[in-house]
PDB file of C-alpha atoms in Angstrom:
ATOM      1  CA  MET A   1      -0.025   0.013   0.017  1.00 45.00           C
ATOM      2  CA  SER A   2       2.747   2.390   0.986  1.00 49.00           C
ATOM      3  CA  ALA A   3       4.755   1.413  -2.139  1.00 50.00           C
ATOM      4  CA  ASP A   4       1.798   2.198  -4.413  1.00 51.00           C
ATOM      5  CA  HIS A   5       1.380   5.521  -2.605  1.00 51.00           C
ATOM      6  CA  SER A   6       4.991   6.525  -3.187  1.00 50.00           C
ATOM      7  CA  THR A   7       4.935   5.589  -6.871  1.00 51.00           C
ATOM      8  CA  THR A   8       1.866   7.698  -7.492  1.00 52.00           C
ATOM      9  CA  THR A   9       2.861  10.681  -5.341  1.00 54.00           C
ATOM     10  CA  ALA A  10       6.234  11.433  -6.986  1.00 60.00           C
ATOM     11  CA  PRO A  11       4.817  11.674 -10.535  1.00 65.00           C
ATOM     12  CA  GLY A  12       2.023  13.834  -9.136  1.00 78.00           C
ATOM     13  CA  MET A  13       4.583  16.214  -7.557  1.00 79.00           C
ATOM     14  CA  TRP A  14       6.548  16.432 -10.817  1.00 77.00           C
ATOM     15  CA  GLN A  15       3.321  17.047 -12.780  1.00 82.00           C
ATOM     16  CA  ARG A  16       2.408  19.936 -10.355  1.00 83.00           C
ATOM     17  CA  LEU A  17       5.903  21.420 -10.743  1.00 76.00           C
ATOM     18  CA  ARG A  18       5.662  21.254 -14.540  1.00 79.00           C
ATOM     19  CA  GLN A  19       2.281  22.926 -14.425  1.00 82.00           C
ATOM     20  CA  TRP A  20       3.615  25.629 -12.134  1.00 85.00           C
ATOM     21  CA  LEU A  21       6.561  26.426 -14.349  1.00 87.00           C
ATOM     22  CA  PRO A  22       6.004  29.468 -16.726  1.00 90.00           C
ATOM     23  CA  ASP A  23       5.037  28.806 -20.333  1.00 88.00           C
ATOM     24  CA  ARG A  24       6.275  32.320 -21.261  1.00 91.00           C
ATOM     25  CA  VAL A  25       8.548  34.999 -19.859  1.00 93.00           C
ATOM     26  CA  ASP A  26       6.441  36.134 -16.898  1.00 94.00           C
ATOM     27  CA  THR A  27       7.056  38.082 -13.694  1.00 96.00           C
ATOM     28  CA  ARG A  28       8.802  35.099 -12.056  1.00 96.00           C
ATOM     29  CA  VAL A  29      11.357  34.887 -14.806  1.00 97.00           C
ATOM     30  CA  ARG A  30      11.973  38.600 -14.850  1.00 97.00           C
ATOM     31  CA  VAL A  31      12.470  38.824 -11.112  1.00 98.00           C
ATOM     32  CA  ALA A  32      14.837  35.787 -11.080  1.00 97.00           C
ATOM     33  CA  ALA A  33      16.812  37.231 -13.959  1.00 98.00           C
ATOM     34  CA  TRP A  34      17.130  40.668 -12.345  1.00 98.00           C
ATOM     35  CA  ILE A  35      18.192  39.062  -9.032  1.00 98.00           C
ATOM     36  CA  SER A  36      20.786  37.041 -10.928  1.00 98.00           C
ATOM     37  CA  LEU A  37      22.188  40.190 -12.585  1.00 98.00           C
ATOM     38  CA  VAL A  38      22.247  42.145  -9.322  1.00 98.00           C
ATOM     39  CA  LEU A  39      24.010  39.329  -7.587  1.00 98.00           C
ATOM     40  CA  GLU A  40      26.636  39.029 -10.350  1.00 98.00           C
ATOM     41  CA  ILE A  41      27.397  42.778  -9.908  1.00 98.00           C
ATOM     42  CA  ALA A  42      27.301  42.465  -6.071  1.00 97.00           C
ATOM     43  CA  ILE A  43      29.849  39.611  -6.015  1.00 97.00           C
ATOM     44  CA  VAL A  44      32.232  41.908  -7.937  1.00 96.00           C
ATOM     45  CA  GLY A  45      31.907  44.295  -4.988  1.00 96.00           C
ATOM     46  CA  THR A  46      32.436  41.632  -2.323  1.00 95.00           C
ATOM     47  CA  GLY A  47      35.342  40.148  -4.307  1.00 94.00           C
ATOM     48  CA  GLY A  48      36.869  43.563  -4.440  1.00 93.00           C
ATOM     49  CA  ALA A  49      36.357  43.933  -0.730  1.00 94.00           C
ATOM     50  CA  VAL A  50      38.229  40.677  -0.131  1.00 94.00           C
ATOM     51  CA  ARG A  51      41.197  41.970  -2.085  1.00 91.00           C
ATOM     52  CA  LEU A  52      41.159  45.582  -0.802  1.00 93.00           C
ATOM     53  CA  THR A  53      40.970  44.585   2.893  1.00 93.00           C
ATOM     54  CA  ASP A  54      43.825  42.086   2.504  1.00 91.00           C
ATOM     55  CA  SER A  55      41.433  39.257   3.214  1.00 92.00           C
ATOM     56  CA  GLY A  56      42.331  37.047   0.240  1.00 90.00           C
ATOM     57  CA  LEU A  57      43.897  34.347   2.395  1.00 91.00           C
ATOM     58  CA  GLY A  58      41.462  34.738   5.268  1.00 91.00           C
ATOM     59  CA  CYS A  59      40.136  31.254   4.679  1.00 89.00           C
ATOM     60  CA  GLU A  60      41.793  28.077   3.413  1.00 89.00           C
ATOM     61  CA  TRP A  61      40.292  26.018   0.612  1.00 86.00           C
ATOM     62  CA  PRO A  62      37.918  24.239   0.366  1.00 85.00           C
ATOM     63  CA  LEU A  63      37.247  24.681   4.134  1.00 87.00           C
ATOM     64  CA  CYS A  64      37.893  27.852   6.036  1.00 91.00           C
ATOM     65  CA  THR A  65      40.201  25.973   8.381  1.00 89.00           C
ATOM     66  CA  PRO A  66      41.409  22.364   8.207  1.00 89.00           C
ATOM     67  CA  ASP A  67      38.556  21.423  10.594  1.00 88.00           C
ATOM     68  CA  SER A  68      35.778  23.918   9.820  1.00 91.00           C
ATOM     69  CA  LEU A  69      33.780  25.073   6.848  1.00 90.00           C
ATOM     70  CA  PHE A  70      32.993  28.343   8.670  1.00 89.00           C
ATOM     71  CA  PRO A  71      35.256  30.984  10.158  1.00 91.00           C
ATOM     72  CA  THR A  72      36.242  30.246  13.788  1.00 88.00           C
ATOM     73  CA  ALA A  73      36.559  32.577  16.757  1.00 82.00           C
ATOM     74  CA  GLU A  74      40.336  32.338  16.639  1.00 81.00           C
ATOM     75  CA  GLN A  75      40.451  33.842  13.131  1.00 85.00           C
ATOM     76  CA  SER A  76      40.485  37.529  12.341  1.00 85.00           C
ATOM     77  CA  TYR A  77      37.773  39.556  10.553  1.00 88.00           C
ATOM     78  CA  HIS A  78      39.580  38.752   7.314  1.00 91.00           C
ATOM     79  CA  SER A  79      38.145  35.286   7.426  1.00 93.00           C
ATOM     80  CA  LEU A  80      34.611  36.711   7.720  1.00 94.00           C
ATOM     81  CA  ILE A  81      35.110  38.955   4.657  1.00 94.00           C
ATOM     82  CA  GLU A  82      36.500  36.091   2.647  1.00 93.00           C
ATOM     83  CA  PHE A  83      33.742  33.690   3.816  1.00 93.00           C
ATOM     84  CA  GLY A  84      31.120  36.297   3.111  1.00 94.00           C
ATOM     85  CA  ASN A  85      32.222  36.479  -0.562  1.00 94.00           C
ATOM     86  CA  ARG A  86      32.097  32.620  -0.704  1.00 93.00           C
ATOM     87  CA  GLY A  87      28.662  32.678   0.825  1.00 93.00           C
ATOM     88  CA  LEU A  88      27.399  35.184  -1.669  1.00 96.00           C
ATOM     89  CA  SER A  89      28.684  32.954  -4.505  1.00 95.00           C
ATOM     90  CA  PHE A  90      26.277  30.243  -3.296  1.00 95.00           C
ATOM     91  CA  PHE A  91      23.386  32.598  -3.844  1.00 97.00           C
ATOM     92  CA  VAL A  92      24.737  33.642  -7.209  1.00 97.00           C
ATOM     93  CA  GLY A  93      24.697  29.958  -8.200  1.00 97.00           C
ATOM     94  CA  LEU A  94      21.215  29.477  -6.694  1.00 97.00           C
ATOM     95  CA  ALA A  95      19.842  32.365  -8.745  1.00 98.00           C
ATOM     96  CA  ALA A  96      21.413  30.930 -11.916  1.00 98.00           C
ATOM     97  CA  VAL A  97      19.786  27.569 -11.193  1.00 97.00           C
ATOM     98  CA  ALA A  98      16.448  29.241 -10.501  1.00 97.00           C
ATOM     99  CA  VAL A  99      16.542  30.943 -13.918  1.00 98.00           C
ATOM    100  CA  ILE A 100      17.315  27.624 -15.671  1.00 97.00           C
ATOM    101  CA  VAL A 101      14.405  25.935 -13.934  1.00 96.00           C
ATOM    102  CA  LEU A 102      11.983  28.741 -14.588  1.00 96.00           C
ATOM    103  CA  ILE A 103      12.636  28.846 -18.327  1.00 96.00           C
ATOM    104  CA  SER A 104      12.926  25.098 -18.814  1.00 94.00           C
ATOM    105  CA  GLN A 105       9.356  24.851 -20.151  1.00 94.00           C
ATOM    106  CA  ILE A 106      10.123  27.424 -22.860  1.00 94.00           C
ATOM    107  CA  ARG A 107      13.632  26.292 -23.760  1.00 93.00           C
ATOM    108  CA  ARG A 108      12.606  25.336 -27.339  1.00 93.00           C
ATOM    109  CA  GLU A 109      10.879  28.605 -28.121  1.00 93.00           C
ATOM    110  CA  ARG A 110      13.568  30.673 -26.367  1.00 94.00           C
ATOM    111  CA  ARG A 111      16.807  28.911 -27.094  1.00 95.00           C
ATOM    112  CA  ASP A 112      18.574  32.287 -26.774  1.00 95.00           C
ATOM    113  CA  LEU A 113      17.535  32.546 -23.131  1.00 97.00           C
ATOM    114  CA  TRP A 114      18.216  28.907 -22.505  1.00 97.00           C
ATOM    115  CA  THR A 115      21.722  29.099 -23.879  1.00 97.00           C
ATOM    116  CA  MET A 116      22.579  32.246 -21.917  1.00 98.00           C
ATOM    117  CA  ALA A 117      21.219  30.753 -18.691  1.00 98.00           C
ATOM    118  CA  TRP A 118      23.480  27.783 -19.031  1.00 98.00           C
ATOM    119  CA  ILE A 119      26.465  29.975 -19.834  1.00 98.00           C
ATOM    120  CA  ILE A 120      25.820  31.895 -16.582  1.00 98.00           C
ATOM    121  CA  PHE A 121      25.551  28.711 -14.565  1.00 98.00           C
ATOM    122  CA  GLY A 122      28.700  27.265 -16.101  1.00 97.00           C
ATOM    123  CA  GLY A 123      30.521  30.541 -15.452  1.00 97.00           C
ATOM    124  CA  VAL A 124      29.465  30.413 -11.767  1.00 97.00           C
ATOM    125  CA  LEU A 125      31.011  26.934 -11.457  1.00 96.00           C
ATOM    126  CA  LEU A 126      34.161  28.139 -13.152  1.00 96.00           C
ATOM    127  CA  GLN A 127      34.428  31.071 -10.785  1.00 95.00           C
ATOM    128  CA  ALA A 128      34.135  28.768  -7.799  1.00 93.00           C
ATOM    129  CA  ALA A 129      36.976  26.642  -9.160  1.00 94.00           C
ATOM    130  CA  VAL A 130      39.172  29.663  -9.886  1.00 94.00           C
ATOM    131  CA  GLY A 131      38.486  31.087  -6.474  1.00 91.00           C
ATOM    132  CA  GLY A 132      39.804  27.932  -4.840  1.00 90.00           C
ATOM    133  CA  ILE A 133      42.856  27.856  -7.150  1.00 93.00           C
ATOM    134  CA  LEU A 134      43.576  31.487  -6.191  1.00 90.00           C
ATOM    135  CA  VAL A 135      43.872  30.553  -2.555  1.00 89.00           C
ATOM    136  CA  ILE A 136      46.064  27.519  -3.356  1.00 90.00           C
ATOM    137  CA  PHE A 137      48.432  29.645  -5.501  1.00 90.00           C
ATOM    138  CA  ASP A 138      48.549  32.533  -3.008  1.00 89.00           C
ATOM    139  CA  LEU A 139      46.629  35.077  -5.003  1.00 91.00           C
ATOM    140  CA  HIS A 140      48.739  35.089  -8.124  1.00 91.00           C
ATOM    141  CA  PRO A 141      47.940  38.463  -9.781  1.00 90.00           C
ATOM    142  CA  ASN A 142      47.196  36.968 -13.195  1.00 92.00           C
ATOM    143  CA  LEU A 143      44.754  34.539 -11.759  1.00 92.00           C
ATOM    144  CA  VAL A 144      43.079  37.350  -9.813  1.00 93.00           C
ATOM    145  CA  SER A 145      42.780  39.285 -13.009  1.00 93.00           C
ATOM    146  CA  PHE A 146      41.237  36.310 -14.792  1.00 94.00           C
ATOM    147  CA  HIS A 147      38.769  35.909 -11.889  1.00 95.00           C
ATOM    148  CA  TYR A 148      37.640  39.530 -12.302  1.00 95.00           C
ATOM    149  CA  ILE A 149      37.403  39.325 -16.057  1.00 96.00           C
ATOM    150  CA  VAL A 150      35.186  36.198 -15.867  1.00 96.00           C
ATOM    151  CA  SER A 151      33.003  38.091 -13.427  1.00 97.00           C
ATOM    152  CA  LEU A 152      32.533  40.854 -15.915  1.00 97.00           C
ATOM    153  CA  VAL A 153      31.715  38.481 -18.694  1.00 97.00           C
ATOM    154  CA  LEU A 154      29.009  36.890 -16.458  1.00 98.00           C
ATOM    155  CA  VAL A 155      27.646  40.372 -15.765  1.00 98.00           C
ATOM    156  CA  GLY A 156      27.485  40.964 -19.542  1.00 98.00           C
ATOM    157  CA  VAL A 157      25.707  37.731 -20.253  1.00 98.00           C
ATOM    158  CA  SER A 158      23.281  38.274 -17.382  1.00 98.00           C
ATOM    159  CA  ALA A 159      22.518  41.781 -18.700  1.00 98.00           C
ATOM    160  CA  ALA A 160      21.983  40.354 -22.160  1.00 98.00           C
ATOM    161  CA  PHE A 161      19.525  37.845 -20.764  1.00 98.00           C
ATOM    162  CA  VAL A 162      17.606  40.650 -18.961  1.00 97.00           C
ATOM    163  CA  ALA A 163      17.476  42.740 -22.110  1.00 96.00           C
ATOM    164  CA  ARG A 164      16.526  39.906 -24.415  1.00 95.00           C
ATOM    165  CA  MET A 165      13.830  38.385 -22.258  1.00 95.00           C
ATOM    166  CA  GLY A 166      11.679  41.517 -22.731  1.00 88.00           C
ATOM    167  CA  GLN A 167      12.064  41.514 -26.537  1.00 89.00           C
ATOM    168  CA  PRO A 168       9.607  39.566 -28.750  1.00 85.00           C
ATOM    169  CA  VAL A 169      10.703  36.517 -30.686  1.00 86.00           C
ATOM    170  CA  GLY A 170      10.969  36.739 -34.460  1.00 84.00           C
ATOM    171  CA  PRO A 171      13.075  38.240 -37.252  1.00 88.00           C
ATOM    172  CA  ARG A 172      14.837  41.408 -36.249  1.00 88.00           C
ATOM    173  CA  GLU A 173      16.091  44.500 -38.071  1.00 91.00           C
ATOM    174  CA  LEU A 174      18.279  47.408 -37.097  1.00 93.00           C
ATOM    175  CA  ALA A 175      16.432  50.074 -35.110  1.00 92.00           C
ATOM    176  CA  VAL A 176      19.217  52.620 -35.814  1.00 95.00           C
ATOM    177  CA  PRO A 177      21.182  53.662 -38.905  1.00 95.00           C
ATOM    178  CA  ARG A 178      23.939  51.245 -39.848  1.00 96.00           C
ATOM    179  CA  TRP A 179      26.682  53.807 -39.114  1.00 96.00           C
ATOM    180  CA  LEU A 180      25.398  54.138 -35.554  1.00 97.00           C
ATOM    181  CA  SER A 181      25.374  50.372 -35.173  1.00 97.00           C
ATOM    182  CA  ILE A 182      29.086  50.311 -36.248  1.00 98.00           C
ATOM    183  CA  VAL A 183      29.945  53.060 -33.762  1.00 98.00           C
ATOM    184  CA  THR A 184      28.191  51.124 -31.031  1.00 98.00           C
ATOM    185  CA  HIS A 185      30.326  48.031 -31.617  1.00 98.00           C
ATOM    186  CA  VAL A 186      33.480  50.197 -31.751  1.00 98.00           C
ATOM    187  CA  THR A 187      32.377  51.768 -28.445  1.00 98.00           C
ATOM    188  CA  SER A 188      32.000  48.279 -26.861  1.00 98.00           C
ATOM    189  CA  LEU A 189      35.468  47.420 -28.063  1.00 98.00           C
ATOM    190  CA  PHE A 190      36.981  50.507 -26.424  1.00 98.00           C
ATOM    191  CA  LEU A 191      35.090  49.599 -23.218  1.00 98.00           C
ATOM    192  CA  ALA A 192      36.683  46.144 -23.330  1.00 97.00           C
ATOM    193  CA  ILE A 193      40.145  47.662 -23.961  1.00 97.00           C
ATOM    194  CA  THR A 194      39.621  50.153 -21.065  1.00 97.00           C
ATOM    195  CA  VAL A 195      38.587  47.429 -18.640  1.00 96.00           C
ATOM    196  CA  PHE A 196      41.498  45.147 -19.716  1.00 96.00           C
ATOM    197  CA  ILE A 197      44.126  47.827 -19.141  1.00 95.00           C
ATOM    198  CA  GLY A 198      42.444  48.718 -15.863  1.00 93.00           C
ATOM    199  CA  VAL A 199      42.727  45.095 -14.731  1.00 93.00           C
ATOM    200  CA  LEU A 200      46.420  45.147 -15.633  1.00 93.00           C
ATOM    201  CA  THR A 201      46.855  48.403 -13.707  1.00 91.00           C
ATOM    202  CA  THR A 202      45.234  46.919 -10.623  1.00 89.00           C
ATOM    203  CA  GLY A 203      47.440  43.770 -10.980  1.00 89.00           C
ATOM    204  CA  ALA A 204      50.541  46.037 -10.896  1.00 88.00           C
ATOM    205  CA  GLY A 205      49.293  48.215  -8.018  1.00 85.00           C
ATOM    206  CA  PRO A 206      49.603  47.950  -4.271  1.00 87.00           C
ATOM    207  CA  HIS A 207      46.431  45.924  -3.541  1.00 87.00           C
ATOM    208  CA  SER A 208      47.539  42.299  -3.685  1.00 85.00           C
ATOM    209  CA  GLY A 209      44.829  40.808  -1.408  1.00 86.00           C
ATOM    210  CA  ASP A 210      47.177  39.921   1.473  1.00 83.00           C
ATOM    211  CA  PRO A 211      50.094  41.779   3.115  1.00 84.00           C
ATOM    212  CA  GLU A 212      52.373  38.753   2.624  1.00 82.00           C
ATOM    213  CA  VAL A 213      51.663  38.527  -1.124  1.00 85.00           C
ATOM    214  CA  THR A 214      54.233  40.774  -2.869  1.00 82.00           C
ATOM    215  CA  LEU A 215      54.052  39.207  -6.351  1.00 87.00           C
ATOM    216  CA  ARG A 216      52.637  41.616  -8.908  1.00 89.00           C
ATOM    217  CA  ASN A 217      52.309  41.296 -12.682  1.00 87.00           C
ATOM    218  CA  GLY A 218      55.526  43.197 -13.465  1.00 85.00           C
ATOM    219  CA  PHE A 219      54.058  46.258 -15.150  1.00 88.00           C
ATOM    220  CA  ASP A 220      54.633  49.845 -14.185  1.00 89.00           C
ATOM    221  CA  ALA A 221      51.425  50.782 -12.393  1.00 86.00           C
ATOM    222  CA  THR A 222      52.041  54.596 -12.774  1.00 86.00           C
ATOM    223  CA  LEU A 223      52.586  54.240 -16.524  1.00 92.00           C
ATOM    224  CA  LEU A 224      49.523  51.975 -16.836  1.00 90.00           C
ATOM    225  CA  GLU A 225      47.338  54.559 -15.033  1.00 88.00           C
ATOM    226  CA  HIS A 226      48.069  57.030 -17.938  1.00 89.00           C
ATOM    227  CA  VAL A 227      47.665  54.360 -20.655  1.00 94.00           C
ATOM    228  CA  HIS A 228      44.350  53.314 -19.033  1.00 93.00           C
ATOM    229  CA  SER A 229      42.974  56.812 -19.436  1.00 92.00           C
ATOM    230  CA  TRP A 230      43.548  56.949 -23.214  1.00 95.00           C
ATOM    231  CA  PRO A 231      40.854  54.408 -24.283  1.00 96.00           C
ATOM    232  CA  ALA A 232      38.689  55.604 -21.392  1.00 95.00           C
ATOM    233  CA  TYR A 233      38.472  59.153 -22.832  1.00 95.00           C
ATOM    234  CA  ALA A 234      38.003  57.741 -26.359  1.00 97.00           C
ATOM    235  CA  LEU A 235      35.161  55.619 -24.934  1.00 98.00           C
ATOM    236  CA  PHE A 236      33.543  58.726 -23.516  1.00 97.00           C
ATOM    237  CA  ALA A 237      33.851  60.576 -26.806  1.00 98.00           C
ATOM    238  CA  LEU A 238      32.296  57.665 -28.702  1.00 98.00           C
ATOM    239  CA  THR A 239      29.444  57.516 -26.158  1.00 98.00           C
ATOM    240  CA  LEU A 240      28.741  61.174 -26.785  1.00 98.00           C
ATOM    241  CA  VAL A 241      28.429  60.299 -30.497  1.00 97.00           C
ATOM    242  CA  LEU A 242      25.966  57.523 -29.616  1.00 97.00           C
ATOM    243  CA  VAL A 243      23.842  59.881 -27.565  1.00 97.00           C
ATOM    244  CA  ILE A 244      23.779  62.539 -30.275  1.00 96.00           C
ATOM    245  CA  GLY A 245      23.240  59.947 -33.055  1.00 96.00           C
ATOM    246  CA  SER A 246      20.411  58.250 -31.176  1.00 95.00           C
ATOM    247  CA  SER A 247      18.651  61.592 -30.701  1.00 93.00           C
ATOM    248  CA  ILE A 248      18.312  62.022 -34.459  1.00 91.00           C
ATOM    249  CA  ALA A 249      17.669  58.381 -35.262  1.00 88.00           C
ATOM    250  CA  GLY A 250      13.886  58.551 -34.975  1.00 85.00           C
ATOM    251  CA  PRO A 251      11.285  57.006 -32.726  1.00 89.00           C
ATOM    252  CA  ALA A 252      12.497  53.410 -33.364  1.00 85.00           C
ATOM    253  CA  ALA A 253      15.737  54.261 -31.431  1.00 90.00           C
ATOM    254  CA  ARG A 254      14.071  55.541 -28.255  1.00 93.00           C
ATOM    255  CA  ALA A 255      15.025  52.571 -26.109  1.00 93.00           C
ATOM    256  CA  PHE A 256      18.484  52.628 -27.550  1.00 95.00           C
ATOM    257  CA  GLN A 257      18.767  56.320 -26.753  1.00 95.00           C
ATOM    258  CA  ARG A 258      17.798  55.816 -23.118  1.00 96.00           C
ATOM    259  CA  TRP A 259      20.518  53.253 -22.593  1.00 97.00           C
ATOM    260  CA  THR A 260      23.163  55.439 -24.325  1.00 97.00           C
ATOM    261  CA  ILE A 261      22.315  58.245 -21.928  1.00 97.00           C
ATOM    262  CA  ALA A 262      22.652  55.859 -19.011  1.00 98.00           C
ATOM    263  CA  LEU A 263      26.060  54.787 -20.360  1.00 98.00           C
ATOM    264  CA  LEU A 264      27.195  58.383 -20.628  1.00 98.00           C
ATOM    265  CA  VAL A 265      26.084  59.118 -17.048  1.00 98.00           C
ATOM    266  CA  ILE A 266      27.936  56.022 -15.587  1.00 98.00           C
ATOM    267  CA  GLU A 267      31.046  56.932 -17.519  1.00 97.00           C
ATOM    268  CA  LEU A 268      31.054  60.399 -16.066  1.00 97.00           C
ATOM    269  CA  VAL A 269      30.787  58.893 -12.570  1.00 97.00           C
ATOM    270  CA  GLN A 270      33.598  56.422 -13.384  1.00 96.00           C
ATOM    271  CA  ILE A 271      35.872  59.158 -14.732  1.00 95.00           C
ATOM    272  CA  GLY A 272      35.343  61.116 -11.485  1.00 95.00           C
ATOM    273  CA  VAL A 273      36.143  58.126  -9.325  1.00 95.00           C
ATOM    274  CA  GLY A 274      39.131  57.261 -11.472  1.00 93.00           C
ATOM    275  CA  LEU A 275      40.655  60.728 -11.156  1.00 93.00           C
ATOM    276  CA  TYR A 276      40.037  60.763  -7.396  1.00 94.00           C
ATOM    277  CA  GLN A 277      41.761  57.440  -6.773  1.00 90.00           C
ATOM    278  CA  ALA A 278      44.688  58.301  -9.057  1.00 87.00           C
ATOM    279  CA  ARG A 279      45.282  61.528  -7.236  1.00 90.00           C
ATOM    280  CA  ASN A 280      44.906  60.135  -3.727  1.00 91.00           C
ATOM    281  CA  ASP A 281      47.225  57.050  -3.773  1.00 87.00           C
ATOM    282  CA  LEU A 282      44.482  54.517  -4.676  1.00 87.00           C
ATOM    283  CA  PRO A 283      42.378  54.523  -1.488  1.00 92.00           C
ATOM    284  CA  PRO A 284      40.842  51.000  -1.173  1.00 92.00           C
ATOM    285  CA  LEU A 285      37.189  52.258  -1.077  1.00 93.00           C
ATOM    286  CA  ALA A 286      37.606  54.264  -4.217  1.00 93.00           C
ATOM    287  CA  VAL A 287      39.238  51.355  -6.010  1.00 93.00           C
ATOM    288  CA  GLY A 288      36.374  49.058  -4.964  1.00 94.00           C
ATOM    289  CA  VAL A 289      33.784  51.534  -6.190  1.00 96.00           C
ATOM    290  CA  HIS A 290      35.676  51.842  -9.463  1.00 95.00           C
ATOM    291  CA  MET A 291      35.583  48.036  -9.874  1.00 95.00           C
ATOM    292  CA  VAL A 292      31.809  47.916  -9.259  1.00 97.00           C
ATOM    293  CA  ILE A 293      31.105  50.837 -11.633  1.00 97.00           C
ATOM    294  CA  ALA A 294      33.126  48.998 -14.330  1.00 97.00           C
ATOM    295  CA  ALA A 295      30.771  46.003 -13.894  1.00 97.00           C
ATOM    296  CA  ILE A 296      27.713  48.311 -14.155  1.00 98.00           C
ATOM    297  CA  SER A 297      29.255  49.899 -17.225  1.00 98.00           C
ATOM    298  CA  VAL A 298      29.548  46.451 -18.868  1.00 98.00           C
ATOM    299  CA  ALA A 299      25.886  45.741 -18.075  1.00 98.00           C
ATOM    300  CA  ILE A 300      24.691  49.024 -19.532  1.00 98.00           C
ATOM    301  CA  MET A 301      26.884  48.699 -22.618  1.00 98.00           C
ATOM    302  CA  THR A 302      25.400  45.290 -23.150  1.00 98.00           C
ATOM    303  CA  ALA A 303      21.934  46.780 -22.962  1.00 97.00           C
ATOM    304  CA  VAL A 304      22.951  49.385 -25.562  1.00 98.00           C
ATOM    305  CA  VAL A 305      24.086  46.625 -27.925  1.00 97.00           C
ATOM    306  CA  MET A 306      20.946  44.529 -27.295  1.00 96.00           C
ATOM    307  CA  HIS A 307      18.725  47.457 -28.290  1.00 95.00           C
ATOM    308  CA  LEU A 308      20.416  48.041 -31.634  1.00 95.00           C
ATOM    309  CA  LYS A 309      17.660  45.851 -33.227  1.00 93.00           C
ATOM    310  CA  ARG A 310      13.857  45.593 -33.074  1.00 89.00           C
ATOM    311  CA  LEU A 311      11.288  43.125 -34.231  1.00 84.00           C
ATOM    312  CA  ALA A 312      11.134  43.305 -38.063  1.00 83.00           C
ATOM    313  CA  ALA A 313       7.969  44.970 -39.438  1.00 71.00           C
ATOM    314  CA  ALA A 314       5.348  42.532 -40.748  1.00 54.00           C
ATOM    315  CA  GLY A 315       5.776  41.646 -44.409  1.00 45.00           C
ATOM    316  CA  GLU A 316       9.453  42.531 -44.472  1.00 45.00           C
TER     317      GLU A 316
END
C-alpha cells in the first residue's frame, strides 16, 4: 500500500511542478533574472572587498580551516570577509539555477535565453573553481585578473538575458542607422580595452589581497594609469556620438537612446572616481567603487548593444 502511494505521489509532484513552471517569460522569470544580474554585480563588490581589505587568504580552501567550513573565533575579521564572498557565491549559483528551472518549459521557443542561462551557470561553477585555485596559489595576480574578467563576462551575459527576455521572438532588423550600429560596436570594443588595461593596472598596483603577497604582474602601475585613461576618454567621446546619433535616429531608437544616456552618465561617474583614486594614492574604497562601476558599465553597454535591433515589421 505504501509502495503504491510512493509511486503515485512522485509523478504527481513532478506534474504539479511542470504545471507551475512558466510557459512564457512572466514576472517570475523577470524577477529571477534581475536578481541574478544584481548578484553578479554584487559579487564583484564583495570580491573587491576581499582583495582591498587584505582578506584574500582569510580562509583556506575548500574549508575555511582544516577542521571547519566556517570561520572560527580564533580567526580575524579577514576570514569573515573572505567567507562572506564565498557565501554570496552560493546565492549567485542558486539564482542561476532558478533561472534555468523557470525557463525550462520554454527552452525550445527561447533557445537564446536557455543558452545564456546555462552559460551563466557554467561561469559560476568556473568562478568557484578559480576562487579555490587562487587561494592555493597565494593570490597570483594573473589569476586574480582572470577571476575579475570572468565576473565581468558573467555580468554581460546576465545583462543580455535581462534585455533579451523583454524582446519579442521573431526576425529582427536594425532600429538605428547602420553607421550608428558600427559606432556602437566600436564603443563596446573600447570599453573592453579600457577594462582590460584597468585590470592590468590593478594587478601592478599595491592591492595584492594579502600583506604577505608581494608578487605583482611586473608592469609599471604609474605608467599604466596614464595608458588606461587613453581608451577611457575615447570611450567617453564615442558615447557622446551615440547619444547625439540616437537623438536624431527617430522613434525606433528611443530605447537605444535611453541606454546610451545611461552609459554616458555612468562613464562620467567612473571618470570622476578614477581621477580621485589616481590623485589620492589609490584608497581602497575608491578602488572598490571603481571596480563595481566597471561592472555596471559592462551591463549598460550590453543593454545598448541589445537594443540596436527591433522586431522586423510585418511583411518585411
